Amino acid sequence: MSYLRSKSPRAREKRLDALSAWQGSADAVARELSGEEVVQRIRTFSQSSNDDLVMALRLLAGIAGSVVVVHAPRGCAAAGLNHRIEQGDGRWIVTNLDERDTIMGADRKLRMAVTDAVRRYRPEVVFVLSGPVAAINNDDVQSVALELEDELGVKVVPVFTTGFVSRNAVTGFDIAQHALMKHLGSLVHGHSEGNVVNLLSLGEHQADRMEAVRLLGLLGVEVNVLPDGASAENFRRAAGARLSISLDHDTTGYLAEILREEYGVPHLEVPRPVGEGAAGQWLISAGKALGREAEALRAHEEESRKAIDAFGSFSLKGLRIYLSLSPAKAAALSGFVEDHGGEVAGITVTYLDRLHRPYLDTLARRNPQLKVHVADGQPFEELNIVNRIGPDLYIGDSAHIAQVARLGYPVVSTERLPSLGYRGLALLAVRIGAALKNRTFFDALAFAGTPYREAWYRRSPHWHIKKEVK
Amino acid sequence: MSQHIAETRNSCALHGALQLIDAIRGVVPVIHSNAGCGMQHFLGINRQGNNSGPYGSPPVSSSNISEKHVVFGGSSRLREQLKNTVKVVDGELYFIVTGCSTEMVGDDIPAMAKEGREQSFPVIYANTPGFRGDVHHGYQLALKALVEQLPGLEGEKRSKKERRVNVFGILPGQDPFWRGNLEELGRLLEGIGLEVNLLPGEELGVEAWRRVPEASLNIAVSAWGEPAAKLLDERYGTPSLFLEALPVGHAAGNLLRSLAELFRLDAEKSDRFIAAEDTRLRRRLAELSDLYFQAGLQQSFALVGESAAVAGIAEFLTGTLGLLPGLLAVTDPLPEDTSETLMQSLSGYQDEFGAQVVFSEDSARIADAIIESKAGIVLGSEFERPAAEELDAVFLPVSFPLGRKVVIERGYAGYRGASAFLEDLFSARLSGKT
């Protein structure tokens, strides 16, 4: 079966039974995702969260030599401003659909926008990212893209996001990766000799990417990084690599799967290399797979020594810590918390799917009663849970962390914090130390109060999660 | 017909409505749309204003419709969301705003709002799909909904107060200095003896909007306040004063003098107040003069921003500071008749100084115009920074998105605003070229 024959991949909830709403014990969720049928849950009250369009835009903003044409009304490109200003790249044009376009269709407008994008920026590739209006209208983006590709002599890649096709925003990463490989991937299938390793990195801090490249460099291989900062050439080269290694299986798992199934590039499944233990496992596994075990072990020894010096006497002993992150990041930080003597008091993860079974089994074995909450951007539930648990520290990377902080507990954000590699968590340790040492700012925030009624805090946090009736 | 835009700074109508709602304490937006609409607002507007919004998160209520609702309609989902929002989120007024999908599907929003009111929820609504207009249009839609629908929720009738003035038309966030600008205008109006109702009202919250009918005059700052001013004239017979330009520095004195005359205020008292403000600003200018000469500040400038800010700042830079206008770029998409009137007011800069005047929200086109202007000082948004760097010009962020500048209470309007502006401009000059 060819992965890439279809226009777009199926939504995560259909492909991998991904859950976007859940609350219960680690034990129960592990069982649910190992069972025959996973019953989807929906919310009867919800709050804004990421969607496939936002995630695809984030990914595509990082592709070198590209322009994104957002085929939608203006607001669908708003996040582009964020990516442009934060990453300094990601040029975009919005087709700026108006009321008339919602009735008549807007193929002509799309043609003009793409043509203008090519004229202005001379890109190597133009992505056409569809929003809900184009999706509902069923604009024929594919034909326009094909025609313009011929006419302009530039790759024009349609990316079929909709904003409503999936309850799991991570589907947007899948959709974008599918489009990238379908249109930019090599036409030659089959394994080739060479010394190239694919480093699959999406939305990682630049320092983290560089650290991973450095570590793989110690093994004497040539590193091909994608999709972060990649150009069309990196996607072509990816097919001939010896091996793919992910930094975060949640974000790039689908890309790894395509490379394996379509091009025969094996994928090394190792946890996120955060902290000394996991980084060592990551490096040594790569060394073994590449026939460079001796180099890997030597490097590991050296790096470990430096890491121990970097942490000094850092300890989380006696502290109950709440984590709110994507699943792979939560898994990585759980290890860090426990390695330093802390206790994970509960976790919120953005979603969970069948691929997380090994992780959930480990969680359930260690602490079957651990509270697990699945939610992307539903702070009303999170605040209720955190308020009940009363942790000593909260660590997260969401857009609502400033709201959680209004409960008054010490909060640390990892959103823009580099964390990968042996010494990656040294910076986090410094932030944690500061948050625990002086809490006045959290007290000040608590004064602002949370947005919710008192009655909500008396309700069960999972009050608004119901089984979906089909 | 609308056209595609490269790197626009003007988001959609839904986001404009949210900007106004977020600035009124006690009003809870209920978004009926895709999950991502609120997130785009947070990433594209809140974060670009270095501001985490009233609740430190993306919007707190959103129906997050899925494929099912696109196919079968989403009204029942909105009914459920509204009912539960009232139970979960603390608020005084719930404001339904819509996105493109639910409008295309044809969900009946007025009916849902009415249903809510029948259950005695304080609910109003505005249809704000992004395909209907930009962020300014969304601000107007929300403003109109508040003016039209709020009185229906209230029992008591409000009577007029002789010296009360409403001030609106400044878009929260889209004008990064909105809070400071409003506060300074309020301070000055009070200084000559008027009572002010500054909208969005912030801490006063919904009460500020209840007071709207009490005013004897509406001051609409920027073209974006005009439709609401006309509406208030129709409903309450309140006359309006339109300010095309934000009054910066001595221009504020002219405004105060005309208001004093209009309201027949104690002329001696208001003249004394204005004179004191004028004198203070002149002294500050004199204190800066050594630096002005050393730094060779008398250069040509390129100014990019919203119409009212561009007109106001250009006046101060040219009319008080003696700088030379090279380029004025207006980035809010004004209605045609308004842009013609503004063009006439700005034509003096063309005739006398050979300045170029551009109406565009296309960042690439604006960047080209800046380069062409060869300006020594560039004032604009983060989008204009690269062009300033290319010219090796002094760069001062004055419009959305500010990028590397954080503003919480600073403003450029009035006399104190003029001082703040001078501080920022001279600091930008001293802290290196860009």
Coordinates of N, CA and C in Angstrom, one line a residue, chain A residues 163-312:
Chain A
G163 N -9.2 22.8 9.7 CA -9.6 23.4 11.0 C -10.7 22.7 11.7
F164 N -11.3 21.7 11.1 CA -12.3 20.9 11.8 C -12.3 19.4 11.5
V165 N -11.3 19.0 10.7 CA -11.3 17.5 10.3 C -10.9 16.6 11.5
S166 N -10.2 17.2 12.4 CA -9.7 16.4 13.5 C -9.8 17.1 14.9
R167 N -10.1 16.4 15.9 CA -10.0 17.0 17.3 C -8.6 17.0 17.8
N168 N -7.7 16.4 17.1 CA -6.3 16.4 17.5 C -5.4 17.3 16.6
A169 N -4.9 18.3 17.1 CA -4.2 19.3 16.3 C -3.0 18.6 15.7
V170 N -2.4 17.6 16.3 CA -1.2 17.0 15.8 C -1.5 16.4 14.4
T171 N -2.7 16.2 14.0 CA -3.1 15.8 12.7 C -2.5 16.7 11.7
G172 N -2.4 18.0 12.0 CA -1.9 19.0 11.1 C -0.4 18.8 10.8
F173 N 0.3 18.3 11.8 CA 1.7 17.9 11.5 C 1.7 16.7 10.5
D174 N 0.8 15.8 10.7 CA 0.8 14.6 9.7 C 0.4 15.1 8.3
I175 N -0.6 16.0 8.2 CA -1.0 16.5 6.9 C 0.2 17.2 6.2
A176 N 0.9 18.1 7.0 CA 2.0 18.8 6.3 C 3.1 17.8 5.9
Q177 N 3.4 16.9 6.8 CA 4.5 15.9 6.5 C 4.2 15.1 5.3
H178 N 2.9 14.7 5.2 CA 2.4 14.0 4.0 C 2.6 14.8 2.8
A179 N 2.2 16.0 2.8 CA 2.3 16.9 1.6 C 3.8 17.0 1.2
L180 N 4.7 17.3 2.2 CA 6.1 17.5 2.0 C 6.7 16.3 1.3
M181 N 6.4 15.1 1.8 CA 7.0 13.9 1.2 C 6.4 13.5 -0.1
K182 N 5.1 13.8 -0.2 CA 4.4 13.5 -1.5 C 5.0 14.3 -2.6
H183 N 5.2 15.6 -2.3 CA 5.6 16.5 -3.4 C 7.1 16.8 -3.5
L184 N 7.8 16.7 -2.4 CA 9.3 17.0 -2.4 C 10.1 15.8 -2.2
G185 N 9.5 14.7 -1.8 CA 10.3 13.5 -1.5 C 10.9 12.9 -2.8
S186 N 12.0 12.1 -2.7 CA 12.6 11.5 -3.9 C 11.7 10.6 -4.6
L187 N 11.9 10.6 -5.9 CA 11.1 9.7 -6.7 C 11.7 8.3 -6.7
V188 N 13.0 8.2 -6.3 CA 13.7 6.9 -6.3 C 13.4 6.3 -4.9
H189 N 12.9 5.1 -5.0 CA 12.6 4.4 -3.8 C 13.6 3.3 -3.5
G190 N 13.9 2.9 -2.3 CA 14.8 1.9 -2.1 C 16.0 2.4 -1.4
H191 N 16.7 1.6 -0.6 CA 17.8 2.0 0.3 C 19.0 2.3 -0.5
S192 N 19.7 3.3 -0.1 CA 21.0 3.6 -0.8 C 22.1 3.6 0.2
E193 N 23.3 3.4 -0.3 CA 24.5 3.4 0.6 C 24.8 4.9 0.9
G194 N 25.6 5.1 1.9 CA 26.0 6.5 2.2 C 26.1 6.6 3.7
N195 N 26.4 7.8 4.1 CA 26.7 7.9 5.5 C 25.7 9.0 6.1
V196 N 24.5 9.1 5.5 CA 23.6 10.1 6.0 C 22.6 9.6 7.0
V197 N 22.4 10.3 8.0 CA 21.3 10.0 9.0 C 20.3 11.1 9.0
N198 N 19.0 10.7 9.0 CA 18.0 11.7 9.1 C 17.7 12.1 10.6
L199 N 17.8 13.3 10.9 CA 17.4 13.7 12.2 C 16.1 14.4 12.1
L200 N 15.1 13.7 12.6 CA 13.7 14.3 12.5 C 13.4 15.2 13.7
S201 N 13.3 16.5 13.3 CA 13.2 17.5 14.4 C 12.1 18.5 13.9
L202 N 11.0 18.7 14.8 CA 9.9 19.6 14.4 C 9.6 20.5 15.6
G203 N 9.8 21.8 15.4 CA 9.4 22.7 16.4 C 10.4 22.7 17.6
E204 N 11.6 22.2 17.4 CA 12.5 22.2 18.5 C 13.3 23.5 18.5
H205 N 13.7 23.8 19.7 CA 14.6 25.0 19.9 C 15.8 24.8 19.1
Q206 N 16.3 25.9 18.6 CA 17.5 25.8 17.7 C 18.7 25.2 18.4
A207 N 18.8 25.6 19.6 CA 20.0 25.1 20.4 C 19.9 23.6 20.6
D208 N 18.6 23.1 20.7 CA 18.4 21.6 20.8 C 18.8 20.9 19.5
R209 N 18.4 21.5 18.4 CA 18.7 20.9 17.2 C 20.2 20.8 17.0
M210 N 20.9 21.9 17.3 CA 22.3 21.9 17.2 C 23.0 20.9 18.1
E211 N 22.4 20.8 19.3 CA 23.0 19.8 20.2 C 22.9 18.4 19.7
A212 N 21.7 18.1 19.1 CA 21.5 16.7 18.6 C 22.4 16.5 17.4
V213 N 22.6 17.5 16.5 CA 23.5 17.4 15.4 C 24.9 17.1 15.9
R214 N 25.3 17.9 16.9 CA 26.6 17.7 17.5 C 26.8 16.3 18.0
L215 N 25.8 15.7 18.7 CA 26.0 14.4 19.3 C 26.1 13.4 18.2
L216 N 25.3 13.5 17.2 CA 25.4 12.5 16.1 C 26.7 12.7 15.3
G217 N 27.2 13.9 15.3 CA 28.5 14.2 14.6 C 29.6 13.4 15.3
L218 N 29.5 13.2 16.6 CA 30.5 12.5 17.4 C 30.6 11.0 16.9
L219 N 29.5 10.6 16.2 CA 29.6 9.2 15.6 C 30.1 9.2 14.2
G220 N 30.5 10.3 13.7 CA 31.1 10.4 12.4 C 30.1 10.2 11.3
V221 N 28.9 10.6 11.5 CA 27.9 10.5 10.4 C 27.5 11.9 9.9
E222 N 26.9 11.9 8.7 CA 26.5 13.2 8.1 C 25.0 13.3 8.5
V223 N 24.6 14.5 9.0 CA 23.2 14.6 9.5 C 22.4 15.4 8.6
N224 N 21.2 14.9 8.3 CA 20.2 15.5 7.4 C 19.0 15.9 8.3
V225 N 18.9 17.2 8.6 CA 17.8 17.6 9.5 C 16.6 17.9 8.8
L226 N 15.4 17.4 9.2 CA 14.1 17.7 8.6 C 13.0 17.5 9.6
P227 N 11.9 18.2 9.6 CA 11.6 19.3 8.7 C 12.1 20.7 9.2
D228 N 12.5 20.8 10.4 CA 12.9 22.1 10.9 C 14.1 22.7 10.1
G229 N 13.9 23.8 9.5 CA 14.9 24.5 8.8 C 15.3 23.8 7.5
A230 N 14.6 22.8 7.1 CA 15.0 22.0 5.9 C 14.6 22.7 4.6
S231 N 15.3 22.5 3.6 CA 14.9 23.0 2.2 C 14.4 21.7 1.4
A232 N 13.9 22.0 0.2 CA 13.4 20.8 -0.6 C 14.5 19.8 -0.7
E233 N 15.8 20.2 -0.8 CA 16.9 19.2 -1.0 C 16.9 18.2 0.2
N234 N 16.7 18.7 1.4 CA 16.7 17.8 2.5 C 15.7 16.7 2.4
F235 N 14.5 17.0 1.9 CA 13.5 16.0 1.7 C 13.9 15.0 0.7
R236 N 14.5 15.5 -0.4 CA 14.9 14.5 -1.4 C 16.0 13.6 -0.9
R237 N 16.9 14.2 -0.1 CA 18.0 13.3 0.4 C 17.5 12.3 1.4
A238 N 16.4 12.6 2.1 CA 16.0 11.8 3.2 C 15.8 10.4 2.8
A239 N 15.4 10.2 1.5 CA 15.0 8.8 1.1 C 16.3 7.9 1.0
G240 N 17.4 8.5 0.8 CA 18.6 7.7 0.7 C 19.4 7.5 2.0
A241 N 18.8 8.0 3.1 CA 19.6 7.9 4.4 C 19.7 6.5 4.9
R242 N 20.6 6.2 5.8 CA 20.8 4.9 6.4 C 19.8 4.7 7.4
L243 N 19.3 5.8 8.1 CA 18.5 5.6 9.3 C 17.8 6.9 9.6
S244 N 16.7 6.9 10.2 CA 16.0 8.1 10.7 C 16.0 8.0 12.3
I245 N 16.3 9.1 12.9 CA 16.2 9.2 14.4 C 15.4 10.4 14.7
S246 N 14.3 10.2 15.6 CA 13.5 11.3 16.0 C 14.0 11.9 17.2
L247 N 13.6 13.2 17.4 CA 13.8 13.9 18.7 C 12.5 13.8 19.4
D248 N 11.4 13.7 18.7 CA 10.1 13.7 19.4 C 9.2 12.8 18.5
H249 N 8.8 11.7 19.0 CA 8.0 10.8 18.1 C 6.6 11.3 17.9
D250 N 6.1 12.1 18.8 CA 4.8 12.7 18.7 C 4.7 13.6 17.4
T251 N 5.7 14.3 17.2 CA 5.6 15.3 16.1 C 6.1 14.8 14.8
T252 N 7.1 13.9 14.8 CA 7.6 13.4 13.5 C 7.4 11.9 13.2
G253 N 6.6 11.3 14.1 CA 6.3 9.9 13.9 C 5.8 9.5 12.5
Y254 N 4.9 10.4 12.0 CA 4.4 10.1 10.7 C 5.4 10.2 9.6
L255 N 6.3 11.1 9.7 CA 7.4 11.3 8.7 C 8.3 10.1 8.7
A256 N 8.6 9.6 9.9 CA 9.4 8.4 10.1 C 8.8 7.2 9.5
E257 N 7.5 7.1 9.6 CA 6.7 6.0 9.1 C 6.8 6.0 7.5
I258 N 6.6 7.2 7.0 CA 6.6 7.3 5.5 C 8.0 6.9 5.0
L259 N 9.0 7.4 5.7 CA 10.4 7.1 5.2 C 10.7 5.6 5.3
R260 N 10.1 5.0 6.3 CA 10.3 3.5 6.5 C 9.5 2.8 5.4
E261 N 8.2 3.1 5.4 CA 7.4 2.3 4.5 C 7.6 2.5 3.0
E262 N 7.8 3.8 2.7 CA 7.9 4.1 1.3 C 9.3 4.0 0.7
Y263 N 10.3 4.3 1.6 CA 11.7 4.3 1.1 C 12.6 3.3 1.7
G264 N 12.1 2.6 2.7 CA 12.9 1.6 3.3 C 14.0 2.1 4.2
V265 N 13.8 3.3 4.7 CA 14.8 3.9 5.7 C 14.3 3.5 7.1
P266 N 15.2 2.7 7.7 CA 14.7 2.2 9.1 C 14.6 3.4 10.1
H267 N 13.8 3.2 11.0 CA 13.6 4.2 12.0 C 13.9 3.7 13.4
L268 N 14.8 4.5 14.1 CA 15.2 4.1 15.4 C 14.3 4.7 16.4
E269 N 13.5 3.8 17.1 CA 12.6 4.4 18.1 C 13.2 4.4 19.4
V270 N 13.6 5.6 19.8 CA 14.2 5.9 21.1 C 13.5 7.1 21.8
P271 N 13.4 7.1 23.1 CA 12.8 8.2 23.8 C 13.5 9.5 23.5
R272 N 12.8 10.6 23.7 CA 13.4 11.9 23.6 C 14.7 12.0 24.4
P273 N 15.8 12.5 23.8 CA 17.0 12.5 24.6 C 17.2 13.7 25.5
V274 N 16.4 13.6 26.6 CA 16.4 14.7 27.6 C 17.1 14.3 28.8
G275 N 18.1 14.9 29.2 CA 18.8 14.6 30.4 C 19.8 13.4 30.2
E276 N 20.7 13.2 31.1 CA 21.8 12.3 31.0 C 21.4 10.9 30.6
G277 N 20.4 10.3 31.3 CA 20.0 8.9 31.0 C 19.5 8.7 29.6
A278 N 18.5 9.5 29.3 CA 17.8 9.4 28.0 C 18.7 9.7 26.8
A279 N 19.6 10.8 27.1 CA 20.5 11.2 26.0 C 21.5 10.1 25.7
G280 N 21.9 9.4 26.8 CA 22.9 8.3 26.7 C 22.2 7.2 25.9
Q281 N 21.0 6.8 26.2 CA 20.3 5.8 25.5 C 20.1 6.1 24.1
W282 N 19.8 7.3 23.8 CA 19.6 7.8 22.4 C 20.9 7.7 21.6
L283 N 22.0 8.1 22.2 CA 23.3 8.2 21.5 C 23.8 6.7 21.3
I284 N 23.7 5.9 22.3 CA 24.2 4.6 22.2 C 23.4 3.7 21.3
S285 N 22.1 3.9 21.3 CA 21.2 3.2 20.3 C 21.6 3.6 18.9
A286 N 21.8 4.9 18.7 CA 22.2 5.3 17.4 C 23.6 4.7 17.0
G287 N 24.5 4.7 17.9 CA 25.8 4.1 17.7 C 25.7 2.7 17.3
K288 N 24.9 1.9 18.0 CA 24.7 0.5 17.7 C 24.1 0.3 16.3
A289 N 23.1 1.1 16.0 CA 22.4 0.9 14.7 C 23.3 1.3 13.5
L290 N 24.3 2.1 13.8 CA 25.2 2.6 12.7 C 26.5 1.9 12.7
G291 N 26.7 0.9 13.6 CA 27.9 0.2 13.7 C 29.1 1.1 14.3
R292 N 28.7 2.0 15.1 CA 29.7 2.9 15.8 C 29.5 2.9 17.3
E293 N 29.4 1.7 17.8 CA 29.1 1.5 19.2 C 30.2 2.0 20.1
A294 N 31.5 1.7 19.6 CA 32.6 2.1 20.4 C 32.7 3.6 20.6
E295 N 32.5 4.3 19.4 CA 32.5 5.8 19.5 C 31.4 6.3 20.4
A296 N 30.2 5.7 20.3 CA 29.1 6.1 21.1 C 29.4 6.0 22.6
L297 N 29.9 4.9 22.9 CA 30.2 4.6 24.4 C 31.3 5.6 24.9
R298 N 32.3 5.9 24.1 CA 33.3 6.8 24.5 C 32.7 8.2 24.7
A299 N 31.9 8.6 23.7 CA 31.3 9.9 23.8 C 30.4 10.0 25.0
H300 N 29.7 8.9 25.2 CA 28.7 8.9 26.4 C 29.4 9.1 27.7
E301 N 30.5 8.5 27.8 CA 31.3 8.6 29.1 C 31.7 10.0 29.3
E302 N 32.3 10.6 28.3 CA 32.8 12.0 28.3 C 31.6 13.0 28.6
E303 N 30.5 12.8 27.9 CA 29.4 13.7 28.1 C 28.8 13.6 29.4
S304 N 28.7 12.4 29.9 CA 28.1 12.1 31.3 C 28.8 12.8 32.3
R305 N 30.2 12.8 32.2 CA 31.0 13.4 33.2 C 30.7 14.9 33.3
K306 N 30.6 15.5 32.1 CA 30.4 17.0 32.1 C 29.0 17.3 32.6
A307 N 28.0 16.4 32.4 CA 26.6 16.6 32.8 C 26.5 16.6 34.3
I308 N 27.2 15.7 34.9 CA 27.2 15.6 36.4 C 27.7 16.9 37.0
D309 N 28.8 17.4 36.4 CA 29.3 18.7 36.9 C 28.3 19.8 36.8
A310 N 27.5 19.8 35.7 CA 26.6 20.9 35.4 C 25.5 20.9 36.4
F311 N 25.1 19.8 36.9 CA 23.9 19.8 37.8 C 24.3 20.0 39.3
G312 N 25.5 19.7 39.7 CA 25.9 19.9 41.0 C 24.9 19.1 42.0

